[in-house]
Amino acid sequence: MSEPPIAAAAPPGLAPAEVLSADEFSALLVGIQRLLRRTLRQGLTEPRLRGAHVELLRLVVHSPGLRVSDAAKELCLAGNSVSTLVNQLVNQGLLRREVDPADRRAALLYATEEAVERITEWRARRTALVEELVAGLPAEDRAALTAALPALRGVAAGLRAQLGEEER
């Protein structure tokens, strides 16, 4: 059974009806992400990757030659957690780790061709799924989602600022 949303106090200048339920907002974001992953995993023939593996691979595909420490910072994970993920992905043949010529103590990460293909296919399937879902909504809901994108970017930027990170 789900709990009733916790009512938030309205900041000065906002009516109570304008206050977004933080619990519902967070739950919806997490729930949508989880449901997307579950839906996309249906019918996969290759071994399933955990969400953290996919996030690391997506990051390395986007930024080849990334250091493990930079990946940890970008993913907001501890360095040893990312090292564990890297080791698992190297063992699966999805990542290559090379010594950084500028600092022999550091490792640079590169996605293998198989990883690039899997991430590219995953992105295409995810895009098609979201486009299909959004297309099935009434026009006013599609417009509302489009109008909400700047606000969502603002939420992400605010979280990054609280963590002391630059805009990405």
PDB file of C-alpha atoms in Angstrom, residues 18-109:
ATOM      1  CA  GLU A  18       1.743  25.210  -6.725  1.00  0.00           C
ATOM      2  CA  VAL A  19       3.987  23.184  -4.426  1.00  0.00           C
ATOM      3  CA  LEU A  20       5.243  20.009  -6.025  1.00  0.00           C
ATOM      4  CA  SER A  21       5.091  16.963  -3.818  1.00  0.00           C
ATOM      5  CA  ALA A  22       8.763  16.066  -3.424  1.00  0.00           C
ATOM      6  CA  ASP A  23       7.926  12.472  -2.551  1.00  0.00           C
ATOM      7  CA  GLU A  24       5.732  11.984  -5.594  1.00  0.00           C
ATOM      8  CA  PHE A  25       8.249  13.741  -7.862  1.00  0.00           C
ATOM      9  CA  SER A  26      11.122  11.529  -6.683  1.00  0.00           C
ATOM     10  CA  ALA A  27       9.051   8.369  -6.766  1.00  0.00           C
ATOM     11  CA  LEU A  28       7.849   9.076 -10.302  1.00  0.00           C
ATOM     12  CA  LEU A  29      11.362   9.749 -11.620  1.00  0.00           C
ATOM     13  CA  VAL A  30      12.757   6.579 -10.057  1.00  0.00           C
ATOM     14  CA  GLY A  31       9.717   4.535 -11.028  1.00  0.00           C
ATOM     15  CA  ILE A  32       9.790   5.666 -14.653  1.00  0.00           C
ATOM     16  CA  GLN A  33      13.501   4.841 -14.922  1.00  0.00           C
ATOM     17  CA  ARG A  34      12.953   1.400 -13.373  1.00  0.00           C
ATOM     18  CA  LEU A  35       9.979   0.641 -15.640  1.00  0.00           C
ATOM     19  CA  LEU A  36      11.914   1.744 -18.728  1.00  0.00           C
ATOM     20  CA  ARG A  37      14.786  -0.604 -17.816  1.00  0.00           C
ATOM     21  CA  ARG A  38      12.427  -3.521 -17.110  1.00  0.00           C
ATOM     22  CA  THR A  39      10.556  -3.007 -20.372  1.00  0.00           C
ATOM     23  CA  LEU A  40      13.753  -2.700 -22.401  1.00  0.00           C
ATOM     24  CA  ARG A  41      15.239  -5.853 -20.859  1.00  0.00           C
ATOM     25  CA  GLN A  42      12.378  -7.953 -22.210  1.00  0.00           C
ATOM     26  CA  GLY A  43      13.508 -10.048 -25.139  1.00  0.00           C
ATOM     27  CA  LEU A  44      17.227  -9.344 -24.738  1.00  0.00           C
ATOM     28  CA  THR A  45      19.379 -12.264 -25.826  1.00  0.00           C
ATOM     29  CA  GLU A  46      22.701 -11.139 -24.352  1.00  0.00           C
ATOM     30  CA  PRO A  47      23.369 -11.247 -20.610  1.00  0.00           C
ATOM     31  CA  ARG A  48      21.585  -8.495 -18.712  1.00  0.00           C
ATOM     32  CA  LEU A  49      23.628  -5.561 -17.463  1.00  0.00           C
ATOM     33  CA  ARG A  50      22.893  -3.916 -14.131  1.00  0.00           C
ATOM     34  CA  GLY A  51      21.902  -0.252 -14.188  1.00  0.00           C
ATOM     35  CA  ALA A  52      25.297   0.829 -12.820  1.00  0.00           C
ATOM     36  CA  HIS A  53      27.042  -1.095 -15.602  1.00  0.00           C
ATOM     37  CA  VAL A  54      24.901   0.594 -18.250  1.00  0.00           C
ATOM     38  CA  GLU A  55      25.522   4.043 -16.759  1.00  0.00           C
ATOM     39  CA  LEU A  56      29.290   3.496 -16.713  1.00  0.00           C
ATOM     40  CA  LEU A  57      29.299   2.153 -20.278  1.00  0.00           C
ATOM     41  CA  ARG A  58      27.173   5.068 -21.506  1.00  0.00           C
ATOM     42  CA  LEU A  59      29.616   7.475 -19.875  1.00  0.00           C
ATOM     43  CA  VAL A  60      32.695   5.794 -21.376  1.00  0.00           C
ATOM     44  CA  VAL A  61      31.088   5.545 -24.835  1.00  0.00           C
ATOM     45  CA  HIS A  62      30.393   9.285 -24.606  1.00  0.00           C
ATOM     46  CA  SER A  63      33.866  10.118 -23.179  1.00  0.00           C
ATOM     47  CA  PRO A  64      36.473   7.602 -24.391  1.00  0.00           C
ATOM     48  CA  GLY A  65      39.722   7.681 -22.443  1.00  0.00           C
ATOM     49  CA  LEU A  66      37.987   8.727 -19.223  1.00  0.00           C
ATOM     50  CA  ARG A  67      39.896   8.097 -15.989  1.00  0.00           C
ATOM     51  CA  VAL A  68      38.328   5.837 -13.371  1.00  0.00           C
ATOM     52  CA  SER A  69      38.413   8.710 -10.860  1.00  0.00           C
ATOM     53  CA  ASP A  70      36.583  11.014 -13.288  1.00  0.00           C
ATOM     54  CA  ALA A  71      33.975   8.317 -13.956  1.00  0.00           C
ATOM     55  CA  ALA A  72      33.441   7.971 -10.201  1.00  0.00           C
ATOM     56  CA  LYS A  73      32.943  11.716  -9.847  1.00  0.00           C
ATOM     57  CA  GLU A  74      30.549  11.909 -12.799  1.00  0.00           C
ATOM     58  CA  LEU A  75      28.480   8.971 -11.527  1.00  0.00           C
ATOM     59  CA  CYS A  76      28.586  10.206  -7.909  1.00  0.00           C
ATOM     60  CA  LEU A  77      30.055   6.881  -6.777  1.00  0.00           C
ATOM     61  CA  ALA A  78      33.028   5.925  -4.656  1.00  0.00           C
ATOM     62  CA  GLY A  79      36.198   5.191  -6.602  1.00  0.00           C
ATOM     63  CA  ASN A  80      36.381   1.608  -5.336  1.00  0.00           C
ATOM     64  CA  SER A  81      32.779   1.015  -6.473  1.00  0.00           C
ATOM     65  CA  VAL A  82      33.639   2.188  -9.989  1.00  0.00           C
ATOM     66  CA  SER A  83      36.812   0.064  -9.942  1.00  0.00           C
ATOM     67  CA  THR A  84      34.663  -2.972  -9.150  1.00  0.00           C
ATOM     68  CA  LEU A  85      32.299  -2.118 -12.019  1.00  0.00           C
ATOM     69  CA  VAL A  86      35.271  -1.606 -14.347  1.00  0.00           C
ATOM     70  CA  ASN A  87      36.731  -4.998 -13.407  1.00  0.00           C
ATOM     71  CA  GLN A  88      33.391  -6.693 -14.063  1.00  0.00           C
ATOM     72  CA  LEU A  89      32.973  -4.996 -17.446  1.00  0.00           C
ATOM     73  CA  VAL A  90      36.577  -5.768 -18.440  1.00  0.00           C
ATOM     74  CA  ASN A  91      35.941  -9.432 -17.576  1.00  0.00           C
ATOM     75  CA  GLN A  92      32.801  -9.362 -19.753  1.00  0.00           C
ATOM     76  CA  GLY A  93      34.762  -7.919 -22.668  1.00  0.00           C
ATOM     77  CA  LEU A  94      32.852  -4.625 -22.651  1.00  0.00           C
ATOM     78  CA  LEU A  95      35.578  -2.272 -21.395  1.00  0.00           C
ATOM     79  CA  ARG A  96      39.298  -1.883 -22.033  1.00  0.00           C
ATOM     80  CA  ARG A  97      41.508  -0.382 -19.370  1.00  0.00           C
ATOM     81  CA  GLU A  98      44.770   1.215 -20.505  1.00  0.00           C
ATOM     82  CA  VAL A  99      47.538   2.862 -18.523  1.00  0.00           C
ATOM     83  CA  ASP A 100      47.462   6.645 -18.724  1.00  0.00           C
ATOM     84  CA  PRO A 101      50.759   7.689 -20.375  1.00  0.00           C
ATOM     85  CA  ALA A 102      50.655  10.983 -18.439  1.00  0.00           C
ATOM     86  CA  ASP A 103      50.276   9.195 -15.077  1.00  0.00           C
ATOM     87  CA  ARG A 104      51.187   5.508 -15.029  1.00  0.00           C
ATOM     88  CA  ARG A 105      49.185   5.051 -11.795  1.00  0.00           C
ATOM     89  CA  ALA A 106      45.919   5.998 -13.512  1.00  0.00           C
ATOM     90  CA  ALA A 107      43.802   3.941 -15.903  1.00  0.00           C
ATOM     91  CA  LEU A 108      41.972   5.208 -18.972  1.00  0.00           C
ATOM     92  CA  LEU A 109      38.724   3.524 -19.977  1.00  0.00           C
TER      93      LEU A 109
END
